[in-house]
Amino acid sequence: MRARAGRHWRLGLIGFGAVGRALAGLLLDAEAELRDEHDLTFAVGLLASRRGGIRVAADGATEAGGLDLRAALAGTLPDGPVALSVGEAIGRAPLDVVVEMTPLDPVAGEPATTHLRAGFRRGAHGITANKGPIALHGPELRTEAAAAGVGLRCEATLMDCLPVLALHEAALPVGPVEAFAAIPNSTSNFVLDAMAGGRSREEAIAEARGLGIAEADPSLDLEGWDAAFKAAILAQELLGRDVRAGDVERLGLSAVDAGEPAAARAAGERLRLVARGRRSGGPVRVAPERVAAASLLGVAAGFSMALSLETRWAGRLELCLVEPHTPQTAYAILMDLLALDRAVAAGRLRPPGGRGSGAG
């Protein structure tokens, strides 16, 4: 049997709501494949949630240790021996990467931003599913992560596991993205399609909330706030522009007449809430617009999301994620963990503290 040179990642999971629980289940399901196909093992060194409190692994989160994810999912994880704040726990717990999954604060991006910075200070990488830190403070956080020799990944902030950042990194190594157009919010897309089919806005919102897709405050989706945060991140990551959420021009569905989605359909078009931006400048914008029914943005129906990239040399690339749900957000976090692992293997980032890393 060949010697294994893989790495052992000690995870700090901050937030254990729907996404955190989906990630826990995914990690358990993928554990053998991660070990056998990617030479990657993991253990949970920190689990912090609003309901369950803060738990720190007392065994150092070794390859055979860490907090029990199955017990956490069942609600039977024993009480931890420490009473710390999340920031203090991040500073002391055995972890190599902070996985930020707390709810969005659209004003300051807190406490998620502070959690990531606490990780950087102790040499831990950051993965965030929370849009706030990147949309509000992305350039500063990237600078701080680079100074600490760690990575900062945010695939899950965009369009679930539609591989926006992975596609950019893997398929476009030479030549920039010149412009993007995206349907980044599944709830608004679903509501517009439902209205085009003759249902009321209220009926569509109620169904989206019942399925667990819409935000608790649906205006975050329908008035373009969620899309504006994502558009800012797309502009930062794909266009290299310093655009923050507050810089994005935003027009929500309250500007849409009740009959307009059906009128667009009758004309062979679809009404979509579209985010757009260009490398050359001009506004990054989120607004309802009519698109051709046969275009990618028109075909992406219901809860689906889509991305179209205009590139300098690779032409137009288009990608759609069909009817995603919470497990796909969790999968994006796993994508980011594997991306960090590849960067460590290539010597570009600080290694984790487990086996095969050369770290203690």
Tab-separated table of C-alpha atoms in Angstrom:
chain	number	residue	atom	x	y	z
A	1	MET	CA	0.000	0.000	0.000
A	2	ARG	CA	1.336	3.415	-0.926
A	3	ALA	CA	2.212	5.880	1.809
A	4	ARG	CA	-0.402	8.585	2.227
A	5	ALA	CA	0.794	12.156	2.066
A	6	GLY	CA	-2.566	13.781	2.588
A	7	ARG	CA	-3.557	16.369	5.112
A	8	HIS	CA	-5.749	16.281	8.177
A	9	TRP	CA	-8.061	19.298	8.521
A	10	ARG	CA	-9.448	20.364	11.871
A	11	LEU	CA	-12.702	22.193	11.233
A	12	GLY	CA	-14.253	25.011	13.219
A	13	LEU	CA	-17.946	25.059	12.319
A	14	ILE	CA	-19.546	28.390	13.242
A	15	GLY	CA	-23.302	28.108	12.863
A	16	PHE	CA	-25.268	24.865	12.845
A	17	GLY	CA	-28.542	25.762	11.192
A	18	ALA	CA	-29.827	24.279	7.946
A	19	VAL	CA	-26.548	24.752	6.057
A	20	GLY	CA	-24.385	23.576	8.943
A	21	ARG	CA	-26.452	20.450	9.421
A	22	ALA	CA	-26.420	19.746	5.693
A	23	LEU	CA	-22.639	20.118	5.710
A	24	ALA	CA	-22.323	17.711	8.643
A	25	GLY	CA	-24.351	15.098	6.789
A	26	LEU	CA	-22.341	15.620	3.614
A	27	LEU	CA	-19.022	15.290	5.436
A	28	LEU	CA	-20.151	12.018	6.976
A	29	ASP	CA	-21.392	10.681	3.633
A	30	ALA	CA	-18.231	11.746	1.793
A	31	GLU	CA	-15.726	10.804	4.504
A	32	ALA	CA	-14.475	7.615	2.856
A	33	GLU	CA	-14.232	9.209	-0.593
A	34	LEU	CA	-12.363	12.205	0.770
A	35	ARG	CA	-9.885	9.879	2.469
A	36	ASP	CA	-9.460	7.363	-0.346
A	37	GLU	CA	-9.665	9.607	-3.406
A	38	HIS	CA	-8.319	12.908	-2.103
A	39	ASP	CA	-6.038	11.868	0.792
A	40	LEU	CA	-7.961	14.243	3.038
A	41	THR	CA	-9.210	13.527	6.517
A	42	PHE	CA	-11.032	15.844	8.880
A	43	ALA	CA	-12.231	16.208	12.436
A	44	VAL	CA	-14.373	18.877	14.070
A	45	GLY	CA	-12.448	20.855	16.663
A	46	LEU	CA	-15.085	23.527	17.290
A	47	LEU	CA	-18.851	23.630	16.889
A	48	ALA	CA	-20.643	26.854	17.780
A	49	SER	CA	-24.357	27.423	17.370
A	50	ARG	CA	-27.038	29.649	18.813
A	51	ARG	CA	-29.005	26.721	20.225
A	52	GLY	CA	-26.265	24.271	21.129
A	53	GLY	CA	-23.699	26.683	22.490
A	54	ILE	CA	-19.962	26.290	22.018
A	55	ARG	CA	-18.269	22.888	22.006
A	56	VAL	CA	-14.523	22.416	21.752
A	57	ALA	CA	-12.871	19.054	21.121
A	58	ALA	CA	-10.863	18.068	24.167
A	59	ASP	CA	-8.773	15.515	22.263
A	60	GLY	CA	-7.122	17.977	19.869
A	61	ALA	CA	-9.351	16.934	16.944
A	62	THR	CA	-6.878	14.299	15.851
A	63	GLU	CA	-7.550	12.027	12.904
A	64	ALA	CA	-9.333	9.602	15.211
A	65	GLY	CA	-10.909	12.281	17.397
A	66	GLY	CA	-12.889	15.494	17.308
A	67	LEU	CA	-16.501	16.249	18.083
A	68	ASP	CA	-19.041	13.622	17.044
A	69	LEU	CA	-21.001	14.934	14.046
A	70	ARG	CA	-23.589	12.169	14.288
A	71	ALA	CA	-24.275	13.103	17.896
A	72	ALA	CA	-24.460	16.767	16.925
A	73	LEU	CA	-27.054	15.990	14.266
A	74	ALA	CA	-29.039	13.916	16.746
A	75	GLY	CA	-28.822	16.619	19.418
A	76	THR	CA	-26.997	14.290	21.799
A	77	LEU	CA	-23.555	15.913	21.799
A	78	PRO	CA	-22.375	16.076	25.445
A	79	ASP	CA	-21.971	19.481	27.007
A	80	GLY	CA	-18.512	20.930	26.560
A	81	PRO	CA	-16.239	21.730	29.506
A	82	VAL	CA	-15.595	25.371	28.550
A	83	ALA	CA	-17.621	28.563	28.510
A	84	LEU	CA	-16.033	30.890	25.972
A	85	SER	CA	-17.185	33.450	23.458
A	86	VAL	CA	-17.022	32.339	19.839
A	87	GLY	CA	-14.003	34.559	19.263
A	88	GLU	CA	-12.174	33.128	22.257
A	89	ALA	CA	-13.059	29.600	21.165
A	90	ILE	CA	-11.682	30.245	17.676
A	91	GLY	CA	-8.451	31.417	19.295
A	92	ARG	CA	-8.076	28.317	21.477
A	93	ALA	CA	-9.817	25.398	19.762
A	94	PRO	CA	-7.901	22.836	17.687
A	95	LEU	CA	-8.772	24.055	14.199
A	96	ASP	CA	-7.178	24.814	10.846
A	97	VAL	CA	-10.119	26.396	9.061
A	98	VAL	CA	-13.042	28.531	10.242
A	99	VAL	CA	-16.236	27.636	8.382
A	100	GLU	CA	-18.581	30.602	8.803
A	101	MET	CA	-22.291	29.747	8.440
A	102	THR	CA	-24.038	32.261	10.706
A	103	PRO	CA	-27.018	34.360	9.484
A	104	LEU	CA	-26.405	37.405	7.314
A	105	ASP	CA	-26.092	40.834	8.885
A	106	PRO	CA	-26.628	43.102	5.849
A	107	VAL	CA	-25.399	46.244	7.628
A	108	ALA	CA	-22.006	45.363	9.103
A	109	GLY	CA	-21.429	41.709	8.216
A	110	GLU	CA	-21.026	40.834	11.872
A	111	PRO	CA	-20.215	38.752	13.803
A	112	ALA	CA	-19.119	36.710	10.788
A	113	THR	CA	-16.354	39.134	9.788
A	114	THR	CA	-14.925	39.102	13.316
A	115	HIS	CA	-15.004	35.290	13.330
A	116	LEU	CA	-12.963	35.102	10.121
A	117	ARG	CA	-10.457	37.651	11.408
A	118	ALA	CA	-10.070	35.715	14.649
A	119	GLY	CA	-9.157	32.712	12.542
A	120	PHE	CA	-6.610	34.652	10.500
A	121	ARG	CA	-4.902	35.864	13.681
A	122	ARG	CA	-4.195	32.293	14.708
A	123	GLY	CA	-3.237	31.141	11.212
A	124	ALA	CA	-6.518	29.468	10.280
A	125	HIS	CA	-7.991	29.525	6.795
A	126	GLY	CA	-11.476	30.869	6.205
A	127	ILE	CA	-14.489	29.512	4.331
A	128	THR	CA	-17.662	31.540	4.441
A	129	ALA	CA	-21.210	30.830	3.337
A	130	ASN	CA	-22.166	34.205	4.813
A	131	LYS	CA	-22.266	36.919	2.143
A	132	GLY	CA	-21.787	39.829	4.532
A	133	PRO	CA	-18.033	39.643	5.157
A	134	ILE	CA	-17.140	39.460	1.460
A	135	ALA	CA	-19.770	41.844	0.068
A	136	LEU	CA	-18.946	44.475	2.703
A	137	HIS	CA	-15.269	43.881	3.534
A	138	GLY	CA	-13.920	41.524	0.875
A	139	PRO	CA	-10.775	43.387	-0.260
A	140	GLU	CA	-9.607	44.005	3.314
A	141	LEU	CA	-10.244	40.406	4.322
A	142	ARG	CA	-8.322	39.060	1.333
A	143	THR	CA	-5.370	41.277	2.237
A	144	GLU	CA	-5.448	40.094	5.844
A	145	ALA	CA	-5.688	36.441	4.813
A	146	ALA	CA	-2.750	36.795	2.416
A	147	ALA	CA	-0.648	38.455	5.125
A	148	ALA	CA	-1.357	35.479	7.404
A	149	GLY	CA	-0.490	32.965	4.681
A	150	VAL	CA	-3.998	31.507	4.703
A	151	GLY	CA	-6.793	31.188	2.188
A	152	LEU	CA	-10.243	32.763	2.118
A	153	ARG	CA	-12.907	30.963	0.087
A	154	CYS	CA	-16.502	32.042	-0.568
A	155	GLU	CA	-18.072	29.832	-3.265
A	156	ALA	CA	-21.137	29.228	-1.079
A	157	THR	CA	-21.917	32.951	-0.906
A	158	LEU	CA	-22.858	33.090	-4.571
A	159	MET	CA	-25.110	30.533	-6.260
A	160	ASP	CA	-25.000	27.445	-4.062
A	161	CYS	CA	-22.651	24.963	-5.752
A	162	LEU	CA	-22.782	26.470	-9.236
A	163	PRO	CA	-18.969	26.593	-9.608
A	164	VAL	CA	-18.474	30.310	-10.159
A	165	LEU	CA	-15.058	30.666	-8.553
A	166	ALA	CA	-13.954	27.132	-9.401
A	167	LEU	CA	-14.800	27.723	-13.076
A	168	HIS	CA	-12.927	31.010	-13.083
A	169	GLU	CA	-9.822	29.452	-11.535
A	170	ALA	CA	-9.777	26.177	-13.472
A	171	ALA	CA	-11.126	27.100	-16.906
A	172	LEU	CA	-9.885	30.681	-17.326
A	173	PRO	CA	-6.214	30.673	-16.321
A	174	VAL	CA	-5.319	33.254	-18.996
A	175	GLY	CA	-7.365	36.261	-20.043
A	176	PRO	CA	-9.863	38.100	-17.880
A	177	VAL	CA	-13.606	37.951	-17.519
A	178	GLU	CA	-14.881	41.102	-19.177
A	179	ALA	CA	-18.517	40.993	-17.994
A	180	PHE	CA	-21.054	38.865	-16.181
A	181	ALA	CA	-24.803	38.461	-16.222
A	182	ALA	CA	-26.443	36.294	-13.581
A	183	ILE	CA	-29.667	35.134	-12.030
A	184	PRO	CA	-28.261	34.928	-8.498
A	185	ASN	CA	-31.445	34.695	-6.419
A	186	SER	CA	-33.637	31.608	-6.669
A	187	THR	CA	-36.621	32.989	-4.746
A	188	SER	CA	-37.152	35.998	-7.005
A	189	ASN	CA	-36.798	33.748	-10.047
A	190	PHE	CA	-39.452	31.386	-8.696
A	191	VAL	CA	-41.824	34.224	-7.838
A	192	LEU	CA	-41.533	35.801	-11.301
A	193	ASP	CA	-42.201	32.454	-13.000
A	194	ALA	CA	-45.195	31.800	-10.731
A	195	MET	CA	-46.619	35.234	-11.539
A	196	ALA	CA	-46.095	34.564	-15.249
A	197	GLY	CA	-48.213	31.448	-14.774
A	198	GLY	CA	-51.075	33.420	-13.246
A	199	ARG	CA	-50.396	33.028	-9.531
A	200	SER	CA	-50.230	35.956	-7.158
A	201	ARG	CA	-46.997	37.269	-5.709
A	202	GLU	CA	-48.241	36.371	-2.215
A	203	GLU	CA	-49.021	32.755	-3.151
A	204	ALA	CA	-45.582	32.304	-4.692
A	205	ILE	CA	-43.808	33.813	-1.678
A	206	ALA	CA	-45.740	31.564	0.699
A	207	GLU	CA	-44.733	28.463	-1.266
A	208	ALA	CA	-41.075	29.514	-1.385
A	209	ARG	CA	-41.054	30.051	2.366
A	210	GLY	CA	-42.755	26.712	2.939
A	211	LEU	CA	-40.004	24.994	0.967
A	212	GLY	CA	-37.338	26.729	3.063
A	213	ILE	CA	-35.936	28.629	0.062
A	214	ALA	CA	-36.998	32.189	0.822
A	215	GLU	CA	-35.392	34.270	3.542
A	216	ALA	CA	-37.407	34.785	6.741
A	217	ASP	CA	-37.767	38.367	5.512
A	218	PRO	CA	-38.689	37.811	1.832
A	219	SER	CA	-37.891	41.417	0.961
A	220	LEU	CA	-34.186	40.482	1.143
A	221	ASP	CA	-34.835	38.287	-1.887
A	222	LEU	CA	-37.592	40.136	-3.707
A	223	GLU	CA	-36.178	43.643	-3.410
A	224	GLY	CA	-32.784	42.577	-4.673
A	225	TRP	CA	-30.743	42.859	-1.479
A	226	ASP	CA	-29.496	39.265	-1.674
A	227	ALA	CA	-28.729	39.688	-5.379
A	228	ALA	CA	-26.902	42.973	-4.712
A	229	PHE	CA	-24.636	41.308	-2.159
A	230	LYS	CA	-23.887	38.536	-4.642
A	231	ALA	CA	-23.321	41.021	-7.463
A	232	ALA	CA	-20.723	42.814	-5.338
A	233	ILE	CA	-18.911	39.523	-4.703
A	234	LEU	CA	-19.075	38.609	-8.403
A	235	ALA	CA	-17.579	41.985	-9.307
A	236	GLN	CA	-14.768	41.522	-6.785
A	237	GLU	CA	-13.963	37.932	-7.677
A	238	LEU	CA	-14.519	37.913	-11.451
A	239	LEU	CA	-13.847	41.495	-12.524
A	240	GLY	CA	-11.229	42.553	-9.966
A	241	ARG	CA	-13.284	45.605	-9.018
A	242	ASP	CA	-13.602	47.035	-5.518
A	243	VAL	CA	-17.392	46.993	-5.411
A	244	ARG	CA	-19.259	46.702	-2.122
A	245	ALA	CA	-22.910	45.805	-1.596
A	246	GLY	CA	-23.838	49.461	-1.071
A	247	ASP	CA	-22.315	50.385	-4.432
A	248	VAL	CA	-24.644	48.114	-6.408
A	249	GLU	CA	-27.563	49.812	-8.141
A	250	ARG	CA	-30.659	47.898	-7.052
A	251	LEU	CA	-34.212	47.722	-8.320
A	252	GLY	CA	-36.447	45.034	-6.840
A	253	LEU	CA	-39.683	43.314	-7.740
A	254	SER	CA	-41.827	46.045	-6.200
A	255	ALA	CA	-41.124	47.887	-9.467
A	256	VAL	CA	-42.744	45.047	-11.445
A	257	ASP	CA	-46.389	45.418	-12.431
A	258	ALA	CA	-48.421	42.324	-11.521
A	259	GLY	CA	-49.192	41.609	-15.162
A	260	GLU	CA	-45.702	42.148	-16.561
A	261	PRO	CA	-44.335	38.590	-16.090
A	262	ALA	CA	-47.296	37.144	-18.033
A	263	ALA	CA	-46.967	39.838	-20.706
A	264	ALA	CA	-43.296	38.980	-21.144
A	265	ARG	CA	-44.142	35.291	-21.522
A	266	ALA	CA	-46.788	36.050	-24.125
A	267	ALA	CA	-44.138	37.959	-26.099
A	268	GLY	CA	-41.735	35.003	-26.066
A	269	GLU	CA	-39.658	36.466	-23.275
A	270	ARG	CA	-39.119	35.921	-19.566
A	271	LEU	CA	-38.924	38.485	-16.780
A	272	ARG	CA	-35.855	37.923	-14.610
A	273	LEU	CA	-34.056	39.705	-11.777
A	274	VAL	CA	-30.625	40.000	-13.383
A	275	ALA	CA	-27.267	41.091	-11.943
A	276	ARG	CA	-24.797	42.622	-14.393
A	277	GLY	CA	-21.320	44.100	-14.258
A	278	ARG	CA	-18.400	44.931	-16.582
A	279	ARG	CA	-14.654	45.017	-15.964
A	280	SER	CA	-14.313	48.278	-17.888
A	281	GLY	CA	-16.417	50.143	-15.324
A	282	GLY	CA	-19.906	51.515	-15.118
A	283	PRO	CA	-22.510	50.452	-12.601
A	284	VAL	CA	-22.871	46.981	-11.191
A	285	ARG	CA	-26.621	46.608	-11.244
A	286	VAL	CA	-29.461	44.353	-10.146
A	287	ALA	CA	-32.831	44.937	-11.792
A	288	PRO	CA	-35.796	43.163	-13.412
A	289	GLU	CA	-35.408	42.836	-17.170
A	290	ARG	CA	-36.880	40.957	-20.072
A	291	VAL	CA	-34.680	38.264	-21.595
A	292	ALA	CA	-35.233	35.943	-24.559
A	293	ALA	CA	-37.078	32.790	-23.491
A	294	ALA	CA	-34.533	30.613	-25.337
A	295	SER	CA	-31.500	32.258	-23.717
A	296	LEU	CA	-29.794	30.729	-20.708
A	297	LEU	CA	-31.309	33.343	-18.415
A	298	GLY	CA	-34.724	32.603	-19.872
A	299	VAL	CA	-34.392	28.825	-19.664
A	300	ALA	CA	-33.261	28.921	-16.021
A	301	ALA	CA	-36.727	28.534	-14.516
A	302	GLY	CA	-38.185	28.208	-11.040
A	303	PHE	CA	-35.543	28.044	-8.330
A	304	SER	CA	-32.716	27.614	-10.849
A	305	MET	CA	-29.819	30.058	-11.031
A	306	ALA	CA	-27.567	30.908	-13.967
A	307	LEU	CA	-24.340	32.656	-14.875
A	308	SER	CA	-23.096	34.005	-18.212
A	309	LEU	CA	-19.492	35.191	-18.565
A	310	GLU	CA	-18.052	37.238	-21.399
A	311	THR	CA	-14.329	36.544	-21.546
A	312	ARG	CA	-11.477	38.116	-23.489
A	313	TRP	CA	-10.319	34.966	-25.258
A	314	ALA	CA	-12.572	32.066	-24.255
A	315	GLY	CA	-15.767	33.550	-25.651
A	316	ARG	CA	-19.016	33.321	-23.723
A	317	LEU	CA	-19.315	30.683	-21.029
A	318	GLU	CA	-22.712	29.871	-19.566
A	319	LEU	CA	-23.682	27.657	-16.658
A	320	CYS	CA	-26.927	26.800	-14.864
A	321	LEU	CA	-27.681	25.136	-11.531
A	322	VAL	CA	-31.109	23.496	-11.692
A	323	GLU	CA	-33.459	23.714	-8.680
A	324	PRO	CA	-30.826	23.849	-5.896
A	325	HIS	CA	-31.600	23.454	-2.206
A	326	THR	CA	-29.648	23.630	1.046
A	327	PRO	CA	-27.490	20.529	0.370
A	328	GLN	CA	-26.031	22.305	-2.649
A	329	THR	CA	-24.891	25.206	-0.454
A	330	ALA	CA	-23.173	22.675	1.784
A	331	TYR	CA	-21.522	21.114	-1.252
A	332	ALA	CA	-20.038	24.511	-2.165
A	333	ILE	CA	-18.361	24.605	1.263
A	334	LEU	CA	-16.883	21.176	0.588
A	335	MET	CA	-15.648	22.454	-2.796
A	336	ASP	CA	-13.868	25.263	-0.967
A	337	LEU	CA	-12.258	22.872	1.515
A	338	LEU	CA	-10.868	20.813	-1.358
A	339	ALA	CA	-9.640	23.989	-3.071
A	340	LEU	CA	-7.775	24.964	0.088
A	341	ASP	CA	-6.288	21.481	0.289
A	342	ARG	CA	-5.029	21.701	-3.301
A	343	ALA	CA	-3.490	25.119	-2.635
A	344	VAL	CA	-1.701	23.749	0.430
A	345	ALA	CA	-0.447	20.769	-1.569
A	346	ALA	CA	0.944	23.199	-4.162
A	347	GLY	CA	2.780	25.119	-1.433
A	348	ARG	CA	0.763	28.298	-1.868
A	349	LEU	CA	-0.850	28.352	1.584
A	350	ARG	CA	-0.044	27.511	5.173
A	351	PRO	CA	-0.595	23.779	5.822
A	352	PRO	CA	-3.055	22.509	8.424
A	353	GLY	CA	-1.708	21.074	11.645
A	354	GLY	CA	-2.511	17.431	10.940
A	355	ARG	CA	-0.631	14.554	9.335
A	356	GLY	CA	1.243	14.984	6.092
A	357	SER	CA	1.392	18.749	6.463
A	358	GLY	CA	4.787	19.241	7.941
A	359	ALA	CA	3.163	21.229	10.753
A	360	GLY	CA	2.946	20.364	14.387
